[in-house]
Coordinates of C-alpha atoms in Angstrom, one line a residue:
M414 CA 29.4 137.8 -28.5
H415 CA 28.5 134.7 -30.6
E416 CA 25.2 136.3 -31.5
K417 CA 26.9 139.5 -32.7
V418 CA 29.5 137.7 -34.8
L419 CA 27.0 135.3 -36.4
K420 CA 24.5 138.1 -37.1
E421 CA 27.2 140.1 -38.9
N422 CA 29.0 137.3 -40.8
D423 CA 26.5 134.5 -41.1
P424 CA 23.0 136.1 -41.0
E425 CA 21.3 133.2 -42.8
A426 CA 22.7 130.6 -40.4
W427 CA 21.9 132.8 -37.4
E428 CA 18.3 133.2 -38.5
R429 CA 17.8 129.5 -38.4
I430 CA 20.0 128.8 -35.3
S431 CA 18.3 131.4 -33.2
H432 CA 14.8 130.4 -34.3
F433 CA 15.4 126.7 -33.6
T434 CA 17.4 127.2 -30.3
F435 CA 15.5 130.1 -28.7
E436 CA 12.0 129.7 -30.1
E437 CA 11.1 126.3 -31.5
V438 CA 12.9 124.2 -28.8
Q439 CA 11.8 126.5 -26.0
D440 CA 8.2 126.4 -27.2
D441 CA 8.0 122.7 -27.9
V442 CA 9.7 121.3 -24.7
D443 CA 7.6 121.7 -21.6
L444 CA 10.1 121.9 -18.7
S445 CA 10.6 124.4 -15.9
N446 CA 13.1 127.0 -16.9
K447 CA 15.3 126.1 -13.9
T448 CA 15.4 122.4 -14.8
K449 CA 16.2 123.3 -18.4
L450 CA 19.0 125.6 -17.4
I451 CA 20.6 123.1 -15.0
S452 CA 20.5 120.5 -17.7
N453 CA 22.1 123.0 -20.2
L454 CA 25.0 123.6 -17.8
A455 CA 25.5 119.8 -17.3
Y456 CA 25.4 119.2 -21.0
L457 CA 27.9 122.0 -21.7
L458 CA 30.2 120.6 -19.1
G459 CA 29.9 117.2 -20.7
M460 CA 30.7 118.4 -24.2
Q461 CA 33.5 120.7 -23.0
D462 CA 32.0 123.9 -24.4
L463 CA 33.6 126.3 -22.1
E464 CA 32.7 129.4 -24.1
E465 CA 29.0 128.6 -24.3
Y466 CA 29.0 127.7 -20.6
R467 CA 30.6 131.1 -19.9
L468 CA 27.6 132.7 -21.7
M469 CA 24.9 130.4 -20.2
L470 CA 26.0 130.6 -16.6
P471 CA 24.9 134.2 -15.9
V472 CA 21.6 133.4 -17.7
A473 CA 21.1 130.4 -15.3
L474 CA 22.0 132.5 -12.3
D475 CA 19.5 135.2 -13.4
N476 CA 16.7 132.7 -13.8
G477 CA 16.5 130.8 -10.5
V478 CA 19.6 128.6 -10.4
S479 CA 21.5 129.3 -7.2
P480 CA 25.3 129.6 -6.9
V481 CA 25.2 126.5 -4.7
E482 CA 23.4 124.5 -7.4
V483 CA 25.8 125.6 -10.0
K484 CA 28.8 124.6 -7.9
E485 CA 27.2 121.1 -7.3
V486 CA 26.8 120.6 -11.0
V487 CA 30.5 121.4 -11.5
Y488 CA 31.6 119.3 -8.5
Q489 CA 29.7 116.2 -9.5
A490 CA 31.0 116.4 -13.1
V491 CA 34.5 115.5 -11.8
D492 CA 33.7 111.9 -11.3
Y493 CA 31.9 111.5 -14.7
L494 CA 34.1 113.7 -16.9
G495 CA 37.5 113.6 -15.1
L496 CA 39.3 116.3 -13.3
G497 CA 41.3 117.4 -16.4
R498 CA 38.2 118.3 -18.3
V499 CA 36.4 120.0 -15.4
M500 CA 39.2 122.2 -14.0
P501 CA 38.7 125.0 -16.6
F502 CA 35.0 125.2 -15.5
F503 CA 36.0 125.8 -11.9
K504 CA 37.9 128.8 -13.0
V505 CA 35.2 130.3 -15.2
T506 CA 32.5 129.6 -12.5
N507 CA 34.5 131.2 -9.8
T508 CA 35.3 134.2 -11.9
I509 CA 31.7 134.8 -12.8
L510 CA 30.4 134.3 -9.2
L511 CA 33.0 136.7 -7.8
A512 CA 32.2 139.3 -10.4
R513 CA 28.5 139.0 -9.3
G514 CA 29.5 139.7 -5.7
E515 CA 29.3 136.2 -4.3
K516 CA 31.6 135.4 -1.4
L517 CA 33.7 132.3 -1.9
P518 CA 33.9 129.6 -0.7
L519 CA 30.1 129.1 -0.6
P520 CA 28.4 127.5 2.5
K521 CA 29.5 124.0 3.2
Q522 CA 27.4 121.3 1.6
A523 CA 29.3 118.1 2.6
T524 CA 27.5 115.7 4.9
T525 CA 30.3 113.1 5.2
M526 CA 33.8 113.0 6.7
M527 CA 36.8 111.0 5.5
E528 CA 36.1 108.4 8.2
D529 CA 32.5 107.6 7.1
R530 CA 32.4 108.4 3.4
L531 CA 32.6 104.7 2.4
E532 CA 29.8 103.8 4.7
K533 CA 27.6 106.7 3.7
G534 CA 28.5 106.1 0.0
E535 CA 27.3 102.5 0.2
E536 CA 24.0 103.6 1.9
T537 CA 23.5 106.1 -0.9
Q538 CA 24.3 103.7 -3.6
M539 CA 21.9 101.1 -2.2
R540 CA 19.2 103.7 -1.8
L541 CA 19.5 104.7 -5.5
F542 CA 20.3 101.4 -7.2
G543 CA 18.9 98.8 -4.8
P544 CA 20.1 96.3 -2.1
Q545 CA 22.1 94.4 -4.6
M546 CA 24.8 97.1 -4.2
K547 CA 25.6 95.9 -0.7
D548 CA 29.3 95.1 -0.5
F549 CA 29.9 96.4 -4.0
A550 CA 33.0 98.1 -2.7
K551 CA 34.6 94.7 -1.9
K552 CA 34.7 93.6 -5.5
G553 CA 37.7 95.6 -6.5
T554 CA 39.6 98.9 -6.1
I555 CA 37.6 100.9 -8.7
N556 CA 34.4 99.5 -7.1
K557 CA 35.6 100.9 -3.7
W558 CA 36.4 104.2 -5.3
L559 CA 32.9 104.4 -6.9
V560 CA 31.4 103.9 -3.5
D561 CA 33.5 106.2 -1.3
N562 CA 34.4 108.8 -3.9
C563 CA 31.5 109.1 -6.4
F564 CA 28.7 108.3 -4.0
G565 CA 30.3 109.1 -0.6
D566 CA 31.9 112.4 -1.7
Y567 CA 29.4 113.8 -4.1
Y568 CA 25.9 112.1 -4.0
T569 CA 25.8 112.7 -0.2
R570 CA 26.2 116.4 -0.5
K571 CA 23.4 118.9 0.0
G572 CA 22.5 121.5 -2.7
L573 CA 20.8 119.2 -5.1
S574 CA 18.2 116.5 -4.6
D575 CA 18.7 112.8 -5.6
K576 CA 16.5 113.4 -8.6
E577 CA 18.5 116.4 -9.7
R578 CA 21.8 114.6 -9.2
E579 CA 20.7 111.7 -11.3
M580 CA 19.4 114.0 -14.0
I581 CA 22.7 115.8 -14.4
T582 CA 24.5 112.5 -14.3
F583 CA 22.3 111.4 -17.2
C584 CA 23.3 114.6 -19.0
Y585 CA 27.1 114.0 -18.5
L586 CA 26.8 110.5 -19.8
A587 CA 24.5 111.2 -22.8
V588 CA 26.6 113.9 -24.2
Q589 CA 29.8 111.8 -24.1
G590 CA 28.6 108.9 -26.2
V591 CA 30.0 105.4 -26.0
C592 CA 28.7 105.3 -22.4
E593 CA 25.4 103.5 -23.2
P594 CA 25.7 100.8 -20.5
Q595 CA 26.2 103.4 -17.8
L596 CA 23.6 105.7 -19.4
L597 CA 21.0 102.9 -19.3
A598 CA 21.8 102.2 -15.6
H599 CA 21.3 105.8 -14.7
A600 CA 18.2 106.1 -16.9
K601 CA 16.7 103.3 -14.9
T602 CA 17.6 105.0 -11.6
N603 CA 16.2 108.3 -12.8
V604 CA 12.9 106.6 -13.6
G605 CA 12.9 104.9 -10.2
L606 CA 13.3 108.3 -8.5
G607 CA 10.5 109.8 -10.5
N608 CA 12.3 111.3 -13.5
D609 CA 10.2 109.2 -15.9
Q610 CA 10.9 108.5 -19.5
Q611 CA 8.9 111.4 -20.7
F612 CA 10.9 113.8 -18.4
L613 CA 14.3 112.3 -19.6
T614 CA 13.2 112.7 -23.2
K615 CA 12.4 116.3 -22.6
I616 CA 15.8 116.8 -21.0
V617 CA 17.4 115.4 -24.2
L618 CA 15.2 117.5 -26.5
A619 CA 16.0 120.7 -24.6
N620 CA 19.6 120.2 -25.4
V621 CA 19.5 119.1 -29.0
P622 CA 20.8 122.5 -30.3
F623 CA 23.9 122.1 -28.2
I624 CA 24.7 118.4 -28.8
G625 CA 23.2 117.6 -32.2
Y626 CA 21.0 114.8 -33.4
P627 CA 23.2 111.6 -33.3
R628 CA 23.9 111.6 -29.5
S629 CA 20.4 112.9 -28.9
L630 CA 18.8 110.0 -30.8
N631 CA 21.2 107.6 -29.1
A632 CA 20.1 108.9 -25.7
I633 CA 16.4 108.6 -26.5
N634 CA 17.0 105.1 -27.7
V635 CA 18.5 104.3 -24.3
I636 CA 15.6 105.9 -22.5
N637 CA 13.1 103.8 -24.5
Q638 CA 14.9 100.6 -23.3
V639 CA 14.0 101.3 -19.7
K640 CA 11.4 98.9 -18.5

């Protein structure tokens, strides 16, 4: 729909937009198609572009991204973007999956229960960020919520690997701006997991057409601070 409207009404703009987005960026950024598409979905969630997400989701599903992986991208976004901003994406995602013949709910991916989510969340947080996170939950209410909710409820789920979860978290944070301290912390964790600086830079470059240059440059600056 966007393509048709732009072609008809703004042919000069469309010529450059389509070349840059679908040719130049695709040719110059060496990432697997699946990784690129997962990052696209995470960035679109982060920037609240529901219409582009609606167009990109079927493309992702047709090119190796599974329904479970899509749902995990949406679920994890809740803690980084807020429920109010993510709820519309639940509706669009479910509508598209049902139209494609998927049976909802999808197979269970949770590995924790209400009784052990704090314990498992701390284990996960320490595994990703280091032993200094021991007893982080005791430092305050929001600290506890970060452990039992963010890490215990979401990072412990199946469906995405630790590396994939940290990559999409990086995307959520990078596109929002004004989250540079958190972005740096997660950039360091990405690198520690094997998503090195070159990889993170490619993730940013693959999404420049969607998010523009200022936030892309800010994200690359943060990546370059990782030591």
